[in-house]
Amino acid sequence: MSVHAAPAEIASLDTRFADLDLADRLSLAASLGRAVFTTSLGIEDQVITAAIGTHRLPITVSTLETGRLFHETVDLIAETEGRYNISIERFRPQQDAIDAYAARYGLNGFYDSIEARHACCHVRKLIPLAAALSGAEVWITGLRRGQSGNRAATPFVAFDTERNLLKVNPLADWDLETIKAHVDAQAIPVNALHGRGYPSIGCEPCTRAIKPGEPERAGRWWWENDEKRECGLHVPDNTHGTPAARNAAQPGPVSLATENGCR
Ligand code: SF4
């Protein structure tokens, strides 16, 4: 299949994914073109990494080391590599871009405004993501419909017109209980923070534990309005703050074509 699949082909492909188990969904994704899986080391992503490693699937596993991750998350990268005998490619932000951001907003300026928060995510996540996906034809993610209202309609496969690749979400229909049962059955290593009230884990200063009954992603950017709680990896570019904000955090002009696409 061409990565420039027509809508009817995408719909047909989506139906095929629905009838497959996880390993076969990943195999199918890998058959569609050069596939990259971006992992945040969250529980869903660990399930996918385990399947890739166990079945030796031809899928590159990459992660965005933002420089603000919990040490538990950083430690889990190496543990996962050892457990599944795989290499996880690390993509890090550019120091000059971080310096420019800090000069304008302050290192922790993301608490002060939506603009500043989006600018930080742009520098620490979106630019590294663009590098991770460079040359990819298929982008595999751990998005699930049950994670938030924003993700309730997540398909198995869609064409990402801004990145010009197929985006595959093989766990779209899995609920959290199914994920946990699979992790237990397969003894998959997971982030220790999950056991301390963190169902969704991002950067340390922007993630806190949730209370019983709160939505899974309530601990992410908790000081913002719910509809804006995405870092920009999985939402259209026009929701990521103003171009001025993004340019302010950059050493040079921002290419809009490279910044779309959080865990
Ligand atoms: S989650 Fe927080 S620290 Fe991480 S990149 Fe976004 S604003 Fe910056």
XYZ file of C-alpha atoms in Angstrom, residues 74-205:
132
model
C 14.571 7.339 32.373
C 15.525 4.220 34.329
C 12.806 2.237 32.564
C 14.316 2.925 29.144
C 17.428 0.884 29.899
C 15.477 -1.774 31.775
C 13.173 -2.252 28.790
C 16.075 -2.453 26.363
C 17.649 -5.185 28.444
C 14.441 -7.088 28.948
C 13.578 -7.282 25.248
C 17.077 -7.077 23.772
C 16.206 -4.017 21.728
C 17.606 -0.540 21.264
C 15.386 2.456 22.005
C 16.513 5.515 20.068
C 16.695 8.672 22.199
C 15.773 12.033 20.704
C 16.672 15.070 22.792
C 15.958 18.805 22.516
C 18.593 21.186 21.195
C 20.412 23.076 23.964
C 20.313 26.384 22.079
C 16.531 26.095 21.752
C 16.207 25.368 25.475
C 18.426 28.351 26.254
C 16.292 30.604 24.030
C 13.119 29.349 25.725
C 14.551 29.911 29.202
C 15.711 33.409 28.282
C 12.218 34.377 27.155
C 9.951 32.506 29.572
C 12.161 31.177 32.352
C 13.067 27.509 32.616
C 9.718 26.724 34.310
C 7.767 29.415 32.470
C 5.254 26.824 31.273
C 3.196 27.388 34.449
C 2.610 31.031 33.545
C 0.684 30.853 30.265
C -0.651 28.491 27.628
C 1.680 30.145 25.151
C 4.716 29.447 27.300
C 3.651 25.849 27.906
C 3.142 25.133 24.252
C 6.459 26.759 23.453
C 8.201 24.435 25.926
C 6.482 21.358 24.481
C 7.474 22.556 21.048
C 11.159 22.730 21.965
C 11.341 19.620 24.121
C 8.885 17.350 22.316
C 7.717 18.440 18.897
C 11.088 19.203 17.335
C 12.584 15.937 18.660
C 9.480 14.112 17.423
C 10.011 15.463 13.938
C 13.535 14.075 14.056
C 12.292 10.706 15.335
C 9.795 10.467 12.492
C 12.158 11.627 9.780
C 11.895 9.127 6.929
C 9.093 7.175 8.579
C 6.119 6.038 6.505
C 4.178 4.587 9.420
C 3.970 6.106 12.915
C 2.810 3.742 15.662
C 1.466 5.184 18.915
C -0.090 3.914 22.147
C -3.161 6.142 21.950
C -6.385 4.666 23.378
C -9.958 5.876 23.061
C -10.474 5.633 26.824
C -7.622 7.953 27.774
C -9.574 11.181 27.409
C -12.458 12.828 25.624
C -9.983 14.187 23.076
C -9.059 10.622 22.149
C -12.526 9.009 22.221
C -12.678 8.660 18.442
C -9.115 7.403 17.920
C -9.072 5.111 14.829
C -6.740 2.160 14.291
C -5.264 3.888 11.302
C -5.437 7.332 9.787
C -3.446 9.331 7.313
C -1.553 12.181 8.996
C -1.649 14.808 6.298
C 0.679 17.183 8.150
C 3.428 14.590 8.537
C 2.569 12.713 5.365
C 2.519 9.278 6.939
C 0.147 6.639 8.207
C -0.575 6.838 11.912
C -1.417 3.500 13.500
C -2.905 3.145 16.989
C -2.967 -0.615 17.656
C -4.359 -0.231 21.189
C -7.160 2.128 20.209
C -9.876 -0.258 21.454
C -8.102 -1.552 24.569
C -9.345 -0.330 27.952
C -7.086 0.244 30.939
C -8.178 -2.944 32.687
C -7.259 -5.002 29.632
C -3.900 -3.253 29.498
C -3.215 -4.011 33.179
C -4.262 -7.652 32.819
C -1.949 -8.041 29.814
C 0.942 -6.463 31.697
C 0.428 -8.804 34.628
C 0.092 -11.891 32.427
C 3.221 -11.072 30.433
C 5.221 -9.649 33.387
C 5.923 -6.547 31.330
C 8.069 -3.950 33.171
C 6.158 -0.736 33.831
C 6.883 2.644 35.347
C 6.825 2.478 39.163
C 4.840 5.716 39.168
C 1.763 3.917 37.873
C 1.484 2.296 41.299
C 1.579 5.701 42.987
C -1.455 7.263 41.299
C 0.035 8.281 37.962
C -1.908 6.532 35.174
C -0.496 8.980 32.609
C 3.130 10.077 32.910
C 4.862 12.892 31.099
C 7.460 15.412 32.205
C 7.944 15.619 35.992
C 7.014 19.288 36.492
